[in-house]
Amino acid sequence: MGLGPQAFVDISALKHNLQRVRQAAPTSRIMVMLKANAYGHGMLTVAKALQDVDAMAVARVGEGIKLRQAGISRPIVILEGCFDTEEMLQAAQNDLELVIHEPGQIKMLQQQDVSTSVNCWFKVDTGMHRLGFPVAGAMDAYNALCESRCVSGKVGIMTHLSNADDPQDPETDHQIRLIKPLIEKTGAIGSIANSGGILNWPDSHLDWVRPGIMLYGSSPFNGKTGEDDDLRPVMTLQSNLIAVNKCFKGDGVGYGKTWICPEDMPVGVVAIGYGDGYPRHAPSGTPVLVNGRMVPLIGRVSMDMITVDLRTYPQAVTGDQAILWGKGLPAEIVAQHAGTISYDLFCGVTSRVQFVEGLPL
Ligand SMILES: Cc1ncc(COP(=O)(O)O)c(C=O)c1O
């Protein structure tokens, strides 16, 4: 195998993290988040590895169809529901459950041929102000959905937490308090918890939990890493040094010469760049793990390469391994430097990167 970017996907870590969900919410059923290519980890790889979960969720009908075409038989929930009647029919044909979040979708279900039937969830907006029916009037909309001609089975109720990544924010309790009476009144099954809810708000667990980022080994909480909650990183993004240059005091490194060598020093060039999904905004000082030694990124990230300061590891040579995040270097730390979140880093890894199941050597 030549040098270059590879994303290792550690299935045993994925299974360990699923076990952590089970420990944290032992009486709830689990709907795993596989949207956006399983947070960039490879939707089919993850789906095949997690066949024993209660359900899988993706954002769009097209993602659900891909899972069905790959032979996945678990219940599949479409978080954004359907955009038009064609998608609604595709959902019915592929046995995909739709999350219904706005009146137009109920109308579609009311007007459809009775021979079509689809399982549905009803989404309530308890404060996120993104998708869902407002709490006021939710009961009427829920009843209308349940009575729609082509809705089959009992309709579950879900909401989404807007700030569960901050354990101090009272908004989460408020959201839980808003949705519970509706769930109790209707006798519906309920679902609130994302990873933050699962790990920090037992009151949010109810019948179904919906883990995303914790499955992939990252912490949902600001300022923490997955390890703090006994989660293991699933993705390790690695590449190699493809050059080690001797630079001199005063040399500017990379585009714009934003980093000036303070002394004569070795500078390593790693074959990874924003064309691979490494964040272009990662500033000088962002850690990179070269052969297990933490060294700082210096200069601008370019499309195919980054440069690193090797003064603390002058023995480094071309070919050495460079881990950008994953085992030994939490993605949360890199994300913090780059002013983003680990979700964004994972989803951003591009198709140029070779995905490999397992762990790097
Ligand atoms: C509706 C819904 N539920 C659950 C999740 C999982 O969230 P997390 O990755 O924070 O666990 C998401 C992710 O954005 C979501 O949109």
Short mmCIF file of N, CA and C and ligand atoms in Angstrom, two decimals, residues 33 35 39 79 123 130 158-160 192-196 198 210-214 220 343, ligand 1:
data_model
loop_
_atom_site.label_atom_id
_atom_site.label_comp_id
_atom_site.label_asym_id
_atom_site.label_seq_id
_atom_site.Cartn_x
_atom_site.Cartn_y
_atom_site.Cartn_z
N MET A 33 -27.99 6.47 14.50
CA MET A 33 -27.95 7.49 13.45
C MET A 33 -26.93 7.10 12.38
N LYS A 35 -27.19 8.70 9.28
CA LYS A 35 -27.30 9.74 8.25
C LYS A 35 -25.91 10.26 7.87
N TYR A 39 -22.17 9.56 9.62
CA TYR A 39 -21.26 10.60 10.11
C TYR A 39 -19.88 10.46 9.45
N LEU A 79 -35.61 10.79 8.95
CA LEU A 79 -35.79 11.90 9.91
C LEU A 79 -36.42 13.14 9.29
N LYS A 123 -43.23 14.53 14.80
CA LYS A 123 -42.16 15.33 15.43
C LYS A 123 -42.72 16.62 16.00
N ARG A 130 -36.50 24.08 14.50
CA ARG A 130 -35.99 23.61 13.22
C ARG A 130 -37.13 22.80 12.60
N MET A 158 -41.69 12.16 18.67
CA MET A 158 -40.30 12.49 19.00
C MET A 158 -40.07 13.99 19.00
N THR A 159 -39.04 14.39 19.72
CA THR A 159 -38.57 15.76 19.65
C THR A 159 -37.05 15.72 19.65
N HIS A 160 -36.43 16.85 19.37
CA HIS A 160 -34.96 16.88 19.32
C HIS A 160 -34.44 17.94 20.29
N ILE A 192 -36.72 11.15 22.74
CA ILE A 192 -36.14 12.49 22.90
C ILE A 192 -34.63 12.47 22.72
N ALA A 193 -33.97 11.46 23.30
CA ALA A 193 -32.54 11.58 23.60
C ALA A 193 -31.62 11.34 22.42
N ASN A 194 -30.75 12.32 22.17
CA ASN A 194 -29.57 12.14 21.34
C ASN A 194 -28.43 11.72 22.28
N SER A 195 -27.19 11.78 21.82
CA SER A 195 -26.08 11.30 22.68
C SER A 195 -26.02 12.07 24.01
N GLY A 196 -26.17 13.40 23.93
CA GLY A 196 -26.12 14.21 25.16
C GLY A 196 -27.19 13.77 26.13
N ILE A 198 -28.69 10.86 26.26
CA ILE A 198 -28.42 9.49 26.72
C ILE A 198 -27.43 9.51 27.89
N ARG A 210 -31.73 7.87 20.53
CA ARG A 210 -31.24 8.06 19.15
C ARG A 210 -29.76 8.50 19.17
N PRO A 211 -28.87 7.57 19.45
CA PRO A 211 -27.46 7.95 19.53
C PRO A 211 -26.84 8.23 18.17
N GLY A 212 -26.05 9.28 18.12
CA GLY A 212 -25.27 9.58 16.92
C GLY A 212 -23.80 9.63 17.29
N ILE A 213 -23.34 10.80 17.67
CA ILE A 213 -21.90 11.01 17.81
C ILE A 213 -21.24 10.06 18.82
N MET A 214 -21.96 9.67 19.87
CA MET A 214 -21.32 8.80 20.86
C MET A 214 -21.00 7.42 20.27
N PRO A 220 -20.37 14.22 23.11
CA PRO A 220 -21.30 15.27 22.68
C PRO A 220 -21.14 16.55 23.50
N TYR A 343 -18.19 16.19 14.61
CA TYR A 343 -19.19 15.76 13.62
C TYR A 343 -18.76 16.26 12.23
C1 LIG B 1 -33.30 13.94 14.99
C2 LIG B 1 -31.96 13.56 15.48
N1 LIG B 1 -31.86 12.65 16.47
C3 LIG B 1 -30.67 12.27 16.97
C4 LIG B 1 -29.49 12.80 16.48
C5 LIG B 1 -28.16 12.35 17.06
O1 LIG B 1 -27.50 13.40 17.68
P1 LIG B 1 -26.04 13.16 18.31
O2 LIG B 1 -25.15 12.88 17.17
O3 LIG B 1 -25.73 14.43 18.98
O4 LIG B 1 -26.19 11.99 19.21
C6 LIG B 1 -29.55 13.74 15.45
C7 LIG B 1 -28.32 14.34 14.94
O5 LIG B 1 -28.21 15.44 14.54
C8 LIG B 1 -30.81 14.14 14.93
O6 LIG B 1 -30.92 15.03 13.95
#
